[in-house]
PDB file of C-alpha atoms in Angstrom:
ATOM      1  CA  UNK I  24     133.832 136.136  78.908  1.00  0.00           C
ATOM      2  CA  UNK I  25     131.025 134.661  76.884  1.00  0.00           C
ATOM      3  CA  UNK I  26     131.938 132.759  73.711  1.00  0.00           C
ATOM      4  CA  UNK I  27     129.663 131.292  71.072  1.00  0.00           C
ATOM      5  CA  UNK I  28     130.591 128.444  68.780  1.00  0.00           C
ATOM      6  CA  UNK I  29     128.565 127.553  65.698  1.00  0.00           C
ATOM      7  CA  UNK I  30     128.783 124.527  63.469  1.00  0.00           C
ATOM      8  CA  UNK I  31     129.217 123.857  60.663  1.00  0.00           C
ATOM      9  CA  UNK I  32     130.997 126.900  59.289  1.00  0.00           C
ATOM     10  CA  UNK I  33     129.326 126.449  55.914  1.00  0.00           C
ATOM     11  CA  UNK I  34     127.014 124.023  54.144  1.00  0.00           C
ATOM     12  CA  UNK I  35     125.928 123.370  50.585  1.00  0.00           C
ATOM     13  CA  UNK I  36     122.727 121.342  50.520  1.00  0.00           C
ATOM     14  CA  UNK I  37     120.166 120.187  48.009  1.00  0.00           C
ATOM     15  CA  UNK I  38     116.556 121.355  47.995  1.00  0.00           C
ATOM     16  CA  UNK I  39     114.449 118.896  49.971  1.00  0.00           C
ATOM     17  CA  UNK I  40     117.319 117.620  52.090  1.00  0.00           C
ATOM     18  CA  UNK I  41     117.383 117.898  55.899  1.00  0.00           C
ATOM     19  CA  UNK I  42     119.456 120.399  57.851  1.00  0.00           C
ATOM     20  CA  UNK I  43     120.800 120.716  61.353  1.00  0.00           C
ATOM     21  CA  UNK I  44     122.808 123.694  62.596  1.00  0.00           C
ATOM     22  CA  UNK I  45     124.270 123.895  66.053  1.00  0.00           C
ATOM     23  CA  UNK I  46     125.288 126.527  68.558  1.00  0.00           C
ATOM     24  CA  UNK I  47     126.939 126.304  71.963  1.00  0.00           C
ATOM     25  CA  UNK I  48     127.587 129.118  74.376  1.00  0.00           C
ATOM     26  CA  UNK I  49     130.211 129.110  77.083  1.00  0.00           C
ATOM     27  CA  UNK I  50     130.889 131.511  79.900  1.00  0.00           C
ATOM     28  CA  UNK I  51     127.316 132.315  80.867  1.00  0.00           C
ATOM     29  CA  UNK I  52     124.827 130.163  82.726  1.00  0.00           C
ATOM     30  CA  UNK I  53     121.178 130.001  81.671  1.00  0.00           C
ATOM     31  CA  UNK I  54     121.526 132.500  78.847  1.00  0.00           C
ATOM     32  CA  UNK I  55     118.740 133.610  76.539  1.00  0.00           C
ATOM     33  CA  UNK I  56     119.558 132.141  73.136  1.00  0.00           C
ATOM     34  CA  UNK I  57     118.484 133.325  69.703  1.00  0.00           C
ATOM     35  CA  UNK I  58     118.626 132.246  66.068  1.00  0.00           C
ATOM     36  CA  UNK I  59     118.815 134.897  63.374  1.00  0.00           C
ATOM     37  CA  UNK I  60     118.785 134.696  59.591  1.00  0.00           C
ATOM     38  CA  UNK I  61     120.505 137.177  57.323  1.00  0.00           C
ATOM     39  CA  UNK I  62     120.195 137.344  53.553  1.00  0.00           C
ATOM     40  CA  UNK I  63     123.287 138.506  51.674  1.00  0.00           C
ATOM     41  CA  UNK I  64     123.530 142.245  52.198  1.00  0.00           C
ATOM     42  CA  UNK I  65     120.397 142.215  54.317  1.00  0.00           C
ATOM     43  CA  UNK I  66     119.255 142.893  57.823  1.00  0.00           C
ATOM     44  CA  UNK I  67     119.037 140.428  60.702  1.00  0.00           C
ATOM     45  CA  UNK I  68     115.741 138.640  61.166  1.00  0.00           C
ATOM     46  CA  UNK I  69     115.157 136.918  64.473  1.00  0.00           C
ATOM     47  CA  UNK I  70     113.793 133.384  63.984  1.00  0.00           C
ATOM     48  CA  UNK I  71     113.600 131.809  67.442  1.00  0.00           C
ATOM     49  CA  UNK I  72     114.423 132.580  71.031  1.00  0.00           C
ATOM     50  CA  UNK I  73     114.768 130.446  74.124  1.00  0.00           C
ATOM     51  CA  UNK I  74     114.813 131.560  77.733  1.00  0.00           C
ATOM     52  CA  UNK I  75     115.303 128.133  79.262  1.00  0.00           C
ATOM     53  CA  UNK I  76     116.077 124.508  78.428  1.00  0.00           C
ATOM     54  CA  UNK I  77     113.303 122.780  76.521  1.00  0.00           C
ATOM     55  CA  UNK I  78     111.444 126.011  75.764  1.00  0.00           C
ATOM     56  CA  UNK I  79     111.622 127.640  72.353  1.00  0.00           C
ATOM     57  CA  UNK I  80     109.462 130.417  70.923  1.00  0.00           C
ATOM     58  CA  UNK I  81     109.078 131.011  67.204  1.00  0.00           C
ATOM     59  CA  UNK I  82     109.226 134.577  65.933  1.00  0.00           C
ATOM     60  CA  UNK I  83     108.706 133.975  62.209  1.00  0.00           C
ATOM     61  CA  UNK I  84     107.543 130.978  60.236  1.00  0.00           C
ATOM     62  CA  UNK I  85     110.137 129.841  57.727  1.00  0.00           C
ATOM     63  CA  UNK I  86     109.579 126.058  57.758  1.00  0.00           C
ATOM     64  CA  UNK I  87     112.337 125.757  60.339  1.00  0.00           C
ATOM     65  CA  UNK I  88     112.335 124.481  63.885  1.00  0.00           C
ATOM     66  CA  UNK I  89     114.588 124.965  66.877  1.00  0.00           C
ATOM     67  CA  UNK I  90     115.318 123.066  70.049  1.00  0.00           C
ATOM     68  CA  UNK I  91     117.295 123.666  73.215  1.00  0.00           C
ATOM     69  CA  UNK I  92     118.369 120.258  74.530  1.00  0.00           C
ATOM     70  CA  UNK I  93     120.890 121.653  77.017  1.00  0.00           C
ATOM     71  CA  UNK I  94     121.370 124.926  78.868  1.00  0.00           C
ATOM     72  CA  UNK I  95     124.282 125.872  76.612  1.00  0.00           C
ATOM     73  CA  UNK I  96     123.074 124.411  73.314  1.00  0.00           C
ATOM     74  CA  UNK I  97     120.673 125.606  70.629  1.00  0.00           C
ATOM     75  CA  UNK I  98     119.820 123.628  67.487  1.00  0.00           C
ATOM     76  CA  UNK I  99     118.164 124.850  64.272  1.00  0.00           C
ATOM     77  CA  UNK I 100     116.771 122.270  61.885  1.00  0.00           C
ATOM     78  CA  UNK I 101     114.395 121.386  59.101  1.00  0.00           C
ATOM     79  CA  UNK I 102     113.450 118.154  57.388  1.00  0.00           C
ATOM     80  CA  UNK I 103     113.109 119.731  53.950  1.00  0.00           C
ATOM     81  CA  UNK I 104     115.219 122.617  52.746  1.00  0.00           C
ATOM     82  CA  UNK I 105     113.873 125.253  50.376  1.00  0.00           C
ATOM     83  CA  UNK I 106     115.851 127.531  48.085  1.00  0.00           C
ATOM     84  CA  UNK I 107     114.743 130.451  50.258  1.00  0.00           C
ATOM     85  CA  UNK I 108     116.604 128.988  53.231  1.00  0.00           C
ATOM     86  CA  UNK I 109     119.915 130.070  51.744  1.00  0.00           C
ATOM     87  CA  UNK I 110     121.657 132.726  53.781  1.00  0.00           C
ATOM     88  CA  UNK I 111     123.692 133.360  56.891  1.00  0.00           C
ATOM     89  CA  UNK I 112     122.482 131.860  60.163  1.00  0.00           C
ATOM     90  CA  UNK I 113     123.583 133.479  63.375  1.00  0.00           C
ATOM     91  CA  UNK I 114     123.239 132.319  66.929  1.00  0.00           C
ATOM     92  CA  UNK I 115     123.240 134.921  69.682  1.00  0.00           C
ATOM     93  CA  UNK I 116     123.262 134.786  73.467  1.00  0.00           C
ATOM     94  CA  UNK I 117     122.383 137.269  76.159  1.00  0.00           C
ATOM     95  CA  UNK I 118     119.431 139.398  77.127  1.00  0.00           C
ATOM     96  CA  UNK I 119     120.109 143.058  77.516  1.00  0.00           C
ATOM     97  CA  UNK I 120     123.196 142.692  75.408  1.00  0.00           C
ATOM     98  CA  UNK I 121     123.210 140.058  72.698  1.00  0.00           C
ATOM     99  CA  UNK I 122     126.501 138.633  71.521  1.00  0.00           C
ATOM    100  CA  UNK I 123     126.639 136.881  68.190  1.00  0.00           C
ATOM    101  CA  UNK I 124     128.483 133.801  67.072  1.00  0.00           C
ATOM    102  CA  UNK I 125     130.561 133.600  63.880  1.00  0.00           C
ATOM    103  CA  UNK I 126     127.626 132.299  61.809  1.00  0.00           C
ATOM    104  CA  UNK I 127     126.964 129.436  59.399  1.00  0.00           C
ATOM    105  CA  UNK I 128     126.758 130.126  55.664  1.00  0.00           C
ATOM    106  CA  UNK I 129     124.100 127.974  53.974  1.00  0.00           C
ATOM    107  CA  UNK I 130     123.630 127.581  50.242  1.00  0.00           C
ATOM    108  CA  UNK I 131     120.671 125.558  49.036  1.00  0.00           C
ATOM    109  CA  UNK I 132     120.811 124.389  45.414  1.00  0.00           C
TER     110      UNK I 132
ATOM    111  CA  UNK S  30     106.391 147.823  58.736  1.00  0.00           C
ATOM    112  CA  UNK S  31     109.980 148.878  59.265  1.00  0.00           C
ATOM    113  CA  UNK S  32     110.183 149.943  62.891  1.00  0.00           C
ATOM    114  CA  UNK S  33     113.854 150.858  62.822  1.00  0.00           C
ATOM    115  CA  UNK S  34     115.184 152.885  59.904  1.00  0.00           C
ATOM    116  CA  UNK S  35     118.775 153.681  59.088  1.00  0.00           C
ATOM    117  CA  UNK S  36     120.290 156.263  56.787  1.00  0.00           C
ATOM    118  CA  UNK S  37     122.200 156.624  54.657  1.00  0.00           C
ATOM    119  CA  UNK S  38     122.216 153.196  53.055  1.00  0.00           C
ATOM    120  CA  UNK S  39     125.910 153.687  52.328  1.00  0.00           C
ATOM    121  CA  UNK S  40     128.459 156.293  53.312  1.00  0.00           C
ATOM    122  CA  UNK S  41     131.982 157.022  52.121  1.00  0.00           C
ATOM    123  CA  UNK S  42     134.394 159.195  54.098  1.00  0.00           C
ATOM    124  CA  UNK S  43     138.100 159.890  53.999  1.00  0.00           C
ATOM    125  CA  UNK S  44     140.459 158.670  56.656  1.00  0.00           C
ATOM    126  CA  UNK S  45     140.434 161.080  59.603  1.00  0.00           C
ATOM    127  CA  UNK S  46     136.933 162.427  58.921  1.00  0.00           C
ATOM    128  CA  UNK S  47     133.897 161.942  61.130  1.00  0.00           C
ATOM    129  CA  UNK S  48     131.294 159.496  59.867  1.00  0.00           C
ATOM    130  CA  UNK S  49     127.707 160.075  60.986  1.00  0.00           C
ATOM    131  CA  UNK S  50     125.239 157.209  60.795  1.00  0.00           C
ATOM    132  CA  UNK S  51     121.584 157.846  61.494  1.00  0.00           C
ATOM    133  CA  UNK S  52     118.837 155.739  63.005  1.00  0.00           C
ATOM    134  CA  UNK S  53     115.176 156.473  63.733  1.00  0.00           C
ATOM    135  CA  UNK S  54     112.398 154.422  65.225  1.00  0.00           C
ATOM    136  CA  UNK S  55     108.634 154.469  65.524  1.00  0.00           C
ATOM    137  CA  UNK S  56     107.797 152.677  68.749  1.00  0.00           C
ATOM    138  CA  UNK S  57     108.202 154.916  71.791  1.00  0.00           C
ATOM    139  CA  UNK S  58     108.341 151.783  73.965  1.00  0.00           C
ATOM    140  CA  UNK S  59     111.861 150.995  72.727  1.00  0.00           C
ATOM    141  CA  UNK S  60     114.294 151.667  75.561  1.00  0.00           C
ATOM    142  CA  UNK S  61     117.625 150.108  74.626  1.00  0.00           C
ATOM    143  CA  UNK S  62     119.562 150.731  71.429  1.00  0.00           C
ATOM    144  CA  UNK S  63     122.695 148.734  70.624  1.00  0.00           C
ATOM    145  CA  UNK S  64     124.821 149.334  67.543  1.00  0.00           C
ATOM    146  CA  UNK S  65     126.562 146.415  65.886  1.00  0.00           C
ATOM    147  CA  UNK S  66     129.496 146.373  63.504  1.00  0.00           C
ATOM    148  CA  UNK S  67     129.667 143.589  60.949  1.00  0.00           C
ATOM    149  CA  UNK S  68     132.523 142.687  58.610  1.00  0.00           C
ATOM    150  CA  UNK S  69     131.828 140.506  55.548  1.00  0.00           C
ATOM    151  CA  UNK S  70     131.498 136.832  56.442  1.00  0.00           C
ATOM    152  CA  UNK S  71     131.484 137.455  60.188  1.00  0.00           C
ATOM    153  CA  UNK S  72     128.860 137.716  62.895  1.00  0.00           C
ATOM    154  CA  UNK S  73     127.903 141.199  64.122  1.00  0.00           C
ATOM    155  CA  UNK S  74     129.917 142.529  67.039  1.00  0.00           C
ATOM    156  CA  UNK S  75     128.454 144.832  69.653  1.00  0.00           C
ATOM    157  CA  UNK S  76     130.038 148.239  69.258  1.00  0.00           C
ATOM    158  CA  UNK S  77     128.262 150.527  71.702  1.00  0.00           C
ATOM    159  CA  UNK S  78     124.777 150.803  73.216  1.00  0.00           C
ATOM    160  CA  UNK S  79     122.596 153.429  74.877  1.00  0.00           C
ATOM    161  CA  UNK S  80     119.505 153.378  77.066  1.00  0.00           C
ATOM    162  CA  UNK S  81     116.670 155.813  76.555  1.00  0.00           C
ATOM    163  CA  UNK S  82     117.369 157.556  79.876  1.00  0.00           C
ATOM    164  CA  UNK S  83     120.627 158.920  78.433  1.00  0.00           C
ATOM    165  CA  UNK S  84     121.172 161.371  75.621  1.00  0.00           C
ATOM    166  CA  UNK S  85     124.795 160.547  74.934  1.00  0.00           C
ATOM    167  CA  UNK S  86     127.111 157.570  75.216  1.00  0.00           C
ATOM    168  CA  UNK S  87     130.781 157.697  74.368  1.00  0.00           C
ATOM    169  CA  UNK S  88     133.370 154.970  73.946  1.00  0.00           C
ATOM    170  CA  UNK S  89     136.646 156.065  72.431  1.00  0.00           C
ATOM    171  CA  UNK S  90     136.054 157.223  68.861  1.00  0.00           C
ATOM    172  CA  UNK S  91     132.411 156.080  68.920  1.00  0.00           C
ATOM    173  CA  UNK S  92     129.613 158.268  70.289  1.00  0.00           C
ATOM    174  CA  UNK S  93     125.852 157.812  70.258  1.00  0.00           C
ATOM    175  CA  UNK S  94     123.646 160.884  70.380  1.00  0.00           C
ATOM    176  CA  UNK S  95     120.054 160.138  71.362  1.00  0.00           C
ATOM    177  CA  UNK S  96     116.972 162.352  70.964  1.00  0.00           C
ATOM    178  CA  UNK S  97     114.031 160.672  72.652  1.00  0.00           C
ATOM    179  CA  UNK S  98     111.506 163.329  71.681  1.00  0.00           C
ATOM    180  CA  UNK S  99     112.284 162.966  67.988  1.00  0.00           C
ATOM    181  CA  UNK S 100     112.895 159.198  68.226  1.00  0.00           C
ATOM    182  CA  UNK S 101     116.254 159.568  66.573  1.00  0.00           C
ATOM    183  CA  UNK S 102     119.775 158.563  67.330  1.00  0.00           C
ATOM    184  CA  UNK S 103     123.070 158.818  65.538  1.00  0.00           C
ATOM    185  CA  UNK S 104     126.415 157.102  65.723  1.00  0.00           C
ATOM    186  CA  UNK S 105     129.444 159.362  65.264  1.00  0.00           C
ATOM    187  CA  UNK S 106     132.762 157.775  64.389  1.00  0.00           C
ATOM    188  CA  UNK S 107     135.525 160.340  64.759  1.00  0.00           C
ATOM    189  CA  UNK S 108     138.949 160.034  63.132  1.00  0.00           C
ATOM    190  CA  UNK S 109     137.609 157.310  60.833  1.00  0.00           C
ATOM    191  CA  UNK S 110     140.081 154.581  59.892  1.00  0.00           C
ATOM    192  CA  UNK S 111     140.077 152.203  56.905  1.00  0.00           C
ATOM    193  CA  UNK S 112     139.583 149.376  59.416  1.00  0.00           C
ATOM    194  CA  UNK S 113     136.221 150.919  60.329  1.00  0.00           C
ATOM    195  CA  UNK S 114     134.895 149.973  56.884  1.00  0.00           C
ATOM    196  CA  UNK S 115     131.995 147.656  57.680  1.00  0.00           C
ATOM    197  CA  UNK S 116     128.214 147.488  57.889  1.00  0.00           C
ATOM    198  CA  UNK S 117     126.691 149.108  60.961  1.00  0.00           C
ATOM    199  CA  UNK S 118     123.345 148.015  62.319  1.00  0.00           C
ATOM    200  CA  UNK S 119     121.166 149.981  64.710  1.00  0.00           C
ATOM    201  CA  UNK S 120     118.840 147.832  66.828  1.00  0.00           C
ATOM    202  CA  UNK S 121     116.111 148.490  69.378  1.00  0.00           C
ATOM    203  CA  UNK S 122     114.554 146.569  72.255  1.00  0.00           C
ATOM    204  CA  UNK S 123     111.156 147.050  73.870  1.00  0.00           C
ATOM    205  CA  UNK S 124     110.812 148.159  77.477  1.00  0.00           C
ATOM    206  CA  UNK S 125     110.469 145.225  79.830  1.00  0.00           C
ATOM    207  CA  UNK S 126     110.994 142.682  77.081  1.00  0.00           C
ATOM    208  CA  UNK S 127     112.502 139.841  79.062  1.00  0.00           C
ATOM    209  CA  UNK S 128     112.826 137.932  75.832  1.00  0.00           C
ATOM    210  CA  UNK S 129     115.424 140.418  74.714  1.00  0.00           C
ATOM    211  CA  UNK S 130     113.914 140.610  71.235  1.00  0.00           C
ATOM    212  CA  UNK S 131     115.834 143.065  69.094  1.00  0.00           C
ATOM    213  CA  UNK S 132     114.510 144.810  66.013  1.00  0.00           C
ATOM    214  CA  UNK S 133     117.257 145.650  63.543  1.00  0.00           C
ATOM    215  CA  UNK S 134     117.515 148.324  60.895  1.00  0.00           C
ATOM    216  CA  UNK S 135     118.757 147.490  57.409  1.00  0.00           C
ATOM    217  CA  UNK S 136     122.234 148.748  58.091  1.00  0.00           C
ATOM    218  CA  UNK S 137     124.595 151.408  56.773  1.00  0.00           C
ATOM    219  CA  UNK S 138     127.612 150.353  54.738  1.00  0.00           C
ATOM    220  CA  UNK S 139     130.561 152.534  55.695  1.00  0.00           C
ATOM    221  CA  UNK S 140     133.638 152.839  53.495  1.00  0.00           C
ATOM    222  CA  UNK S 141     136.655 154.748  54.750  1.00  0.00           C
ATOM    223  CA  UNK S 142     139.159 155.690  52.049  1.00  0.00           C
ATOM    224  CA  UNK S 143     142.810 156.052  53.056  1.00  0.00           C
TER     225      UNK S 143
END
């Protein structure tokens, strides 16, 4: 069975500070990987997807970047956080069926 | 442009009743429709999914009814339980989209009163 681990569980960061969120997926080789953002009480907005190691496609521009350094790892980052980056970040794996991780709660002050 | 719409925004039913959650879409090229259940503070969990070649998919108390001509689908939760209280998202994927990109609706908040 596929499992997704995200870290950290939660972060409180200052505006202008850097950020790095991580995701690992176990139980499936060469999965498609995705990053989503969810505002409190809102829908899920896909940010990035990756079909293979080293390849990442951006879906929306939010002053964020993503990288896939390993087959089972997906990283979301920015050098300068904005207030609008606050929210719930979710990593998902799969193609036909996407399975989500537990998420990382981010609060930017 | 909201390509996937859900209604109602929130729904309250009594324990034992059937909850009906609606979803409609605009793009006829969507061919796969998963429903996700999300509890506060958790990631969404896949509940049930249907492909556009089917008109019904059943899994225990959860059933999807799909009307391709009208571009509508609905999720029926029979014998609703308080533990079913959550937000339900309808999503859609384009035919042949090997990227697996999903478009989500805004969700329906379901409350089941004991």
